[in-house]
Coordinates of C-alpha atoms in Angstrom, one line a residue:
M15 CA -3.6 7.8 -145.4
I16 CA -4.3 6.0 -148.8
C17 CA -7.6 4.3 -149.5
K18 CA -7.0 0.8 -150.6
K19 CA -10.2 0.7 -152.7
C20 CA -9.9 3.8 -154.8
G21 CA -6.3 4.9 -154.1
S22 CA -7.3 8.4 -153.0
E23 CA -5.3 10.1 -150.4
C24 CA -7.3 10.9 -147.2
P25 CA -6.3 13.0 -144.2
D26 CA -5.0 11.1 -141.2
G27 CA -7.6 10.3 -138.7
N28 CA -10.5 9.8 -141.2
I29 CA -12.5 6.6 -140.7
F30 CA -14.1 6.7 -144.3
C31 CA -12.7 7.7 -147.6
E32 CA -13.8 11.1 -148.8
A33 CA -13.8 9.9 -152.5
C34 CA -15.5 6.5 -152.5
G35 CA -16.8 6.2 -148.9
A36 CA -14.9 3.0 -148.2
E37 CA -13.9 2.3 -144.6
L38 CA -10.3 3.1 -144.0
E39 CA -8.0 0.8 -142.1
A40 CA -6.4 2.2 -139.0
P41 CA -2.7 2.4 -139.2
V42 CA -0.7 0.1 -136.9
L43 CA 1.0 2.2 -134.3
P44 CA 4.3 1.4 -132.6
D45 CA 4.0 0.1 -129.0
N46 CA 5.5 3.4 -127.6
V47 CA 2.9 5.6 -129.4
D48 CA -0.8 6.1 -128.4
D49 CA -3.8 6.5 -130.7
K50 CA -3.3 10.3 -130.7
G51 CA 0.3 9.9 -131.8
R52 CA 1.9 10.8 -128.5
M53 CA 4.8 9.0 -127.1
K54 CA 3.9 6.7 -124.1
K55 CA 5.8 7.2 -120.9
Q56 CA 8.0 4.2 -120.2
A57 CA 8.1 2.9 -116.7
K58 CA 11.6 2.9 -115.2
P59 CA 12.9 -0.5 -114.5
K60 CA 12.9 -1.4 -110.8
K61 CA 16.3 -1.8 -109.3
E62 CA 16.7 -5.1 -107.6
K63 CA 17.8 -4.7 -104.0
A64 CA 20.9 -6.5 -103.2
P65 CA 20.2 -9.2 -100.6
K66 CA 21.4 -8.2 -97.1
P67 CA 24.4 -10.2 -96.0
Q68 CA 23.3 -12.6 -93.2
K69 CA 25.3 -12.4 -90.0
P70 CA 26.6 -15.7 -88.9
K71 CA 24.7 -16.9 -85.9
K72 CA 26.7 -16.9 -82.7
E73 CA 26.9 -20.2 -81.1
K74 CA 25.6 -20.2 -77.4
K75 CA 28.4 -20.9 -75.1
Q76 CA 27.6 -24.0 -73.1
R77 CA 28.2 -23.4 -69.4
T78 CA 29.9 -26.0 -67.3
P79 CA 28.0 -27.4 -64.2
E80 CA 30.5 -25.4 -62.0
E81 CA 29.6 -22.1 -63.9
K82 CA 25.9 -22.8 -63.6
A83 CA 26.2 -23.4 -59.8
A84 CA 28.2 -20.1 -59.4
F85 CA 25.6 -18.2 -61.4
K86 CA 22.8 -19.5 -59.2
K87 CA 24.7 -18.4 -56.1
K88 CA 25.0 -14.9 -57.5
I89 CA 21.3 -14.7 -58.3
K90 CA 20.4 -16.0 -54.8
A91 CA 22.8 -13.5 -53.1
A92 CA 21.3 -10.6 -55.1
G93 CA 17.8 -11.6 -54.1
I94 CA 18.8 -11.7 -50.4
C95 CA 20.4 -8.2 -50.7
L96 CA 17.2 -6.8 -52.3
A97 CA 15.0 -8.4 -49.6
L98 CA 17.2 -6.9 -46.8
I99 CA 17.1 -3.5 -48.4
A100 CA 13.3 -3.6 -48.8
A101 CA 13.0 -4.7 -45.1
V102 CA 15.2 -1.8 -43.9
V103 CA 13.1 0.7 -46.0
I104 CA 9.9 -0.6 -44.6
I105 CA 11.2 -0.4 -41.0
V106 CA 12.3 3.2 -41.5
I107 CA 8.9 4.1 -42.9
L108 CA 7.1 2.4 -40.0
V109 CA 9.3 4.2 -37.5
Q110 CA 8.6 7.5 -39.1
L111 CA 4.9 6.8 -39.2
F112 CA 4.5 5.4 -35.7
G113 CA 7.6 6.7 -33.9
S114 CA 5.5 8.8 -31.6
S115 CA 2.5 6.5 -31.3
D116 CA 4.1 4.7 -28.3
G117 CA 3.8 7.8 -26.2
Y118 CA 0.2 8.5 -27.4
N119 CA -0.8 4.9 -26.6
A120 CA 0.8 5.1 -23.2
A121 CA -0.9 8.4 -22.4
Q122 CA -4.3 7.0 -23.4
N123 CA -3.8 3.9 -21.2
I124 CA -2.9 5.9 -18.1
P125 CA -5.9 5.5 -15.8
V126 CA -7.2 8.7 -14.3
G127 CA -8.3 8.2 -10.8
R128 CA -5.5 5.7 -9.9
N129 CA -2.1 6.4 -8.3
V130 CA 1.1 6.9 -10.1
A131 CA 2.6 3.6 -9.1
Y132 CA -0.4 1.8 -10.8
A133 CA 0.1 3.9 -13.9
E134 CA 3.7 2.9 -14.2
S135 CA 2.9 -0.8 -13.8
E136 CA 0.2 -0.5 -16.5
T137 CA 2.3 1.4 -19.1
G138 CA 5.8 0.4 -18.3
L139 CA 6.8 4.0 -18.1
T140 CA 8.9 5.6 -15.3
F141 CA 7.7 9.0 -14.0
S142 CA 9.9 11.5 -12.1
E143 CA 9.2 14.8 -10.5
K144 CA 11.5 16.7 -12.8
S145 CA 13.1 16.2 -16.2
A146 CA 16.7 16.7 -17.2
N147 CA 15.3 19.0 -19.9
G148 CA 15.0 22.4 -18.3
M149 CA 12.8 23.8 -21.0
I150 CA 10.3 21.0 -20.4
N151 CA 10.4 21.6 -16.6
N152 CA 9.4 25.3 -17.2
M153 CA 6.8 24.5 -19.9
T154 CA 3.8 24.3 -17.5
S155 CA 3.0 23.1 -13.9
F156 CA 2.9 19.3 -13.2
D157 CA 3.6 16.8 -10.5
Y158 CA 5.2 14.0 -12.5
I159 CA 6.8 13.8 -15.9
C160 CA 8.0 11.2 -18.5
I161 CA 9.7 12.2 -21.8
S162 CA 10.6 10.2 -24.9
D163 CA 14.2 9.0 -25.4
K164 CA 13.8 9.8 -29.1
T165 CA 14.1 13.4 -30.2
T166 CA 12.9 15.6 -33.1
K167 CA 13.8 19.1 -34.3
V168 CA 11.5 22.0 -33.6
S169 CA 12.7 25.4 -35.0
G170 CA 16.2 24.1 -35.0
S171 CA 16.4 22.8 -31.5
E172 CA 16.3 19.1 -30.4
Q173 CA 13.2 18.3 -28.4
P174 CA 11.7 15.0 -27.2
Q175 CA 9.2 13.4 -29.6
W176 CA 6.6 13.3 -26.8
V177 CA 6.1 14.3 -23.2
I178 CA 3.6 13.0 -20.7
L179 CA 2.7 15.1 -17.6
L180 CA 0.7 14.0 -14.6
T181 CA -1.2 16.1 -12.1
V182 CA -2.1 14.3 -8.9
G183 CA -4.1 14.9 -5.7
E184 CA -3.9 13.2 -2.3
D185 CA -2.1 9.8 -2.2
D186 CA -0.7 10.4 -5.7
I187 CA -4.1 9.9 -7.3
I188 CA -4.0 11.1 -10.9
T189 CA -6.4 13.9 -11.6
A190 CA -5.1 14.9 -15.1
V191 CA -3.0 13.5 -17.9
E192 CA -1.4 15.8 -20.5
Y193 CA 0.3 14.6 -23.7
Y194 CA 2.5 16.7 -25.9
D195 CA 3.5 15.4 -29.4
F196 CA 6.4 17.5 -30.6
T197 CA 6.6 15.6 -33.9
Q198 CA 3.5 17.6 -34.9
L199 CA 5.7 20.8 -34.6
K200 CA 8.5 19.3 -36.6
L201 CA 10.7 22.0 -38.1
N202 CA 8.3 24.8 -37.0
W203 CA 6.9 25.8 -33.6
K204 CA 3.9 27.3 -35.4
G205 CA 2.6 23.9 -36.4
R206 CA 1.5 22.9 -39.9
K207 CA 0.9 25.5 -42.6
M208 CA -2.7 25.7 -43.8
A209 CA -4.2 27.7 -46.7
D210 CA -6.4 29.8 -44.5
M211 CA -7.9 30.0 -41.0
L212 CA -9.9 27.0 -39.8
D213 CA -13.6 27.7 -39.4
Q214 CA -14.9 27.1 -35.8
N215 CA -18.1 25.8 -37.2
S216 CA -16.5 23.3 -39.6
L217 CA -16.9 20.4 -37.1
E218 CA -20.3 18.9 -36.1
Y219 CA -21.5 18.0 -32.7
G220 CA -21.0 14.3 -32.0
M221 CA -18.3 13.8 -34.7
S222 CA -15.7 11.2 -33.8
I223 CA -12.0 11.9 -33.3
K224 CA -11.1 10.0 -36.5
N225 CA -13.5 12.2 -38.5
V226 CA -12.2 15.3 -36.8
N227 CA -8.6 14.5 -37.8
K228 CA -9.7 13.8 -41.3
K229 CA -11.8 16.9 -41.6
L230 CA -9.1 19.2 -40.2
G231 CA -6.2 17.4 -42.0
L232 CA -4.2 17.6 -38.8
K233 CA -3.2 15.5 -35.9
P234 CA -3.4 16.8 -32.3
Y235 CA -0.3 18.5 -30.8
Y236 CA -1.7 18.3 -27.3
I237 CA -4.3 16.1 -25.4
K238 CA -5.5 16.5 -21.9
R239 CA -7.7 14.0 -20.0
T240 CA -9.2 14.7 -16.6
I241 CA -11.5 13.1 -14.1
S242 CA -14.4 15.0 -15.6
N243 CA -14.6 12.3 -18.3
D244 CA -13.8 14.9 -20.9
S245 CA -10.7 15.3 -23.2
T246 CA -9.3 18.4 -24.8
Y247 CA -7.4 18.0 -28.1
C248 CA -5.3 20.9 -29.4
Y249 CA -4.4 21.2 -33.1
R250 CA -1.7 23.8 -33.9
Y251 CA -1.5 25.4 -37.3
Y252 CA -0.6 28.7 -39.1
F253 CA -1.5 30.5 -42.3
T254 CA -0.3 33.6 -44.1
D255 CA -2.8 36.4 -43.7
P256 CA -3.2 38.0 -47.2
E257 CA -4.4 41.3 -45.6
Q258 CA -1.8 41.6 -42.9
G259 CA 1.0 40.0 -44.9
Y260 CA 2.4 37.8 -42.1
D261 CA 1.9 34.4 -40.6
R262 CA -0.7 33.9 -37.9
S263 CA -0.6 30.8 -35.7
Y264 CA -3.5 29.3 -33.8
N265 CA -4.3 26.7 -31.3
Y266 CA -7.6 24.9 -32.4
F267 CA -9.3 23.2 -29.4
V268 CA -11.8 20.3 -29.7
E269 CA -13.4 19.0 -26.5
F270 CA -14.5 15.4 -26.6
S271 CA -16.7 13.3 -24.3
D272 CA -14.5 10.4 -23.0
V273 CA -17.7 8.3 -22.7
E274 CA -19.0 8.7 -26.3
M275 CA -15.6 9.9 -27.8
A276 CA -17.6 12.6 -29.7
V277 CA -17.2 16.3 -30.2
K278 CA -18.8 18.5 -27.4
N279 CA -17.3 21.9 -28.1
V280 CA -14.9 23.7 -30.4
S281 CA -12.8 26.9 -29.7
Y282 CA -9.6 28.5 -30.9
R283 CA -7.0 31.0 -29.7
E284 CA -4.4 32.9 -31.7
I285 CA -0.8 32.5 -30.4
N286 CA 0.7 36.0 -30.0
Y287 CA 4.4 35.2 -30.4
A288 CA 5.5 38.9 -30.1
A289 CA 3.8 39.1 -26.6
T290 CA 5.7 36.0 -25.5
I291 CA 9.0 37.4 -26.6
L292 CA 8.5 40.9 -25.2
A293 CA 7.0 39.8 -21.9
A294 CA 9.0 41.5 -18.9
G295 CA 10.3 39.7 -15.9
E296 CA 10.0 36.0 -15.3
T297 CA 6.5 35.7 -16.8
S298 CA 6.2 32.3 -18.5
P299 CA 5.5 32.1 -22.2
A300 CA 2.1 30.6 -21.4
A301 CA 1.2 33.5 -19.1
A302 CA 2.3 36.0 -21.7
A303 CA 0.2 34.5 -24.3
D304 CA -2.9 34.3 -22.0
S305 CA -2.5 37.9 -20.9
D306 CA -2.4 39.3 -24.4
P307 CA -5.5 41.5 -24.8
E308 CA -5.3 41.3 -28.6
A309 CA -5.4 37.5 -28.7
S310 CA -8.3 36.4 -30.9
S311 CA -10.4 33.6 -29.3
G312 CA -13.6 31.7 -29.9
E313 CA -16.4 31.1 -27.5
N314 CA -16.0 28.8 -24.5
V315 CA -12.2 28.7 -24.7
D316 CA -10.7 26.2 -22.3
D317 CA -8.7 28.1 -19.7
E318 CA -6.3 25.1 -19.3
E319 CA -4.9 25.2 -22.8
P320 CA -1.4 23.8 -23.6
A321 CA 1.3 26.3 -22.6
E322 CA 3.7 27.9 -25.2
T323 CA 7.1 26.3 -25.1
E324 CA 10.5 27.9 -24.8
E325 CA 11.7 26.6 -28.1
S326 CA 9.8 29.5 -29.6
S327 CA 12.0 31.9 -27.6
E328 CA 15.1 30.2 -28.7
E329 CA 14.2 30.6 -32.4
T330 CA 14.2 34.4 -32.1

């Protein structure tokens, strides 16, 4: 760098001349060089994106009045079909949910203490002394019977959805009404599978039927009403015993007061299926189960429990 005042040569970067002390003029640098003499990085020129070709808009086809009418008819027909399908599905669900309730309602409406003819007129049912179903005839003792026309499968065999049995005294006066709901044994004579054994003390005295069903998570398989103004509800279930390694089936009995419709007593009894199958002679399945000395039972077990049915024998 040359000092313009004295002409002396000075090192680049000096601000003042070493000879005369005059201020040196800074050199003019190119645009691509910084004040330290380094080349500046040049930004790459941005590539301009080519404009996307615009697709030509499709012109909407104008429908004729005839085409519009035909389209409306199709929409209406589709709506009607969907409504019919929904109605069928609802009907099927209702039939599955309440298919056996007609028998339950009829059994509950049969007046104990009146004669059979009056019961038929009140319920619209027809009772006979025997059924065409031989297994039902041998199930337990009764005087009159009425069975459902609809059936359900229990352990592979077709059985009526429900059965109503009457026991009568003089002049056909009804002394007891028994109701069997075989839909509660659907697919399995042992009843519904539970995680473990039901506790006899899980129900409280005075509890309603609705709360009992909710507490147990079951619906009754058997109901018996008598002139004593008491009802016995039987719930059948089974569970896999972790210690024994096999299924154990139980009848869980709840006695209700017909006046207050509240729990009076609770008991249970294990169903010994092996004793039923191995019973000798013409002993009924119920008698074989009752005679089993190893059957586990709770206190105050009702002697008139629902009998074991022969569909159990057919399964084995």
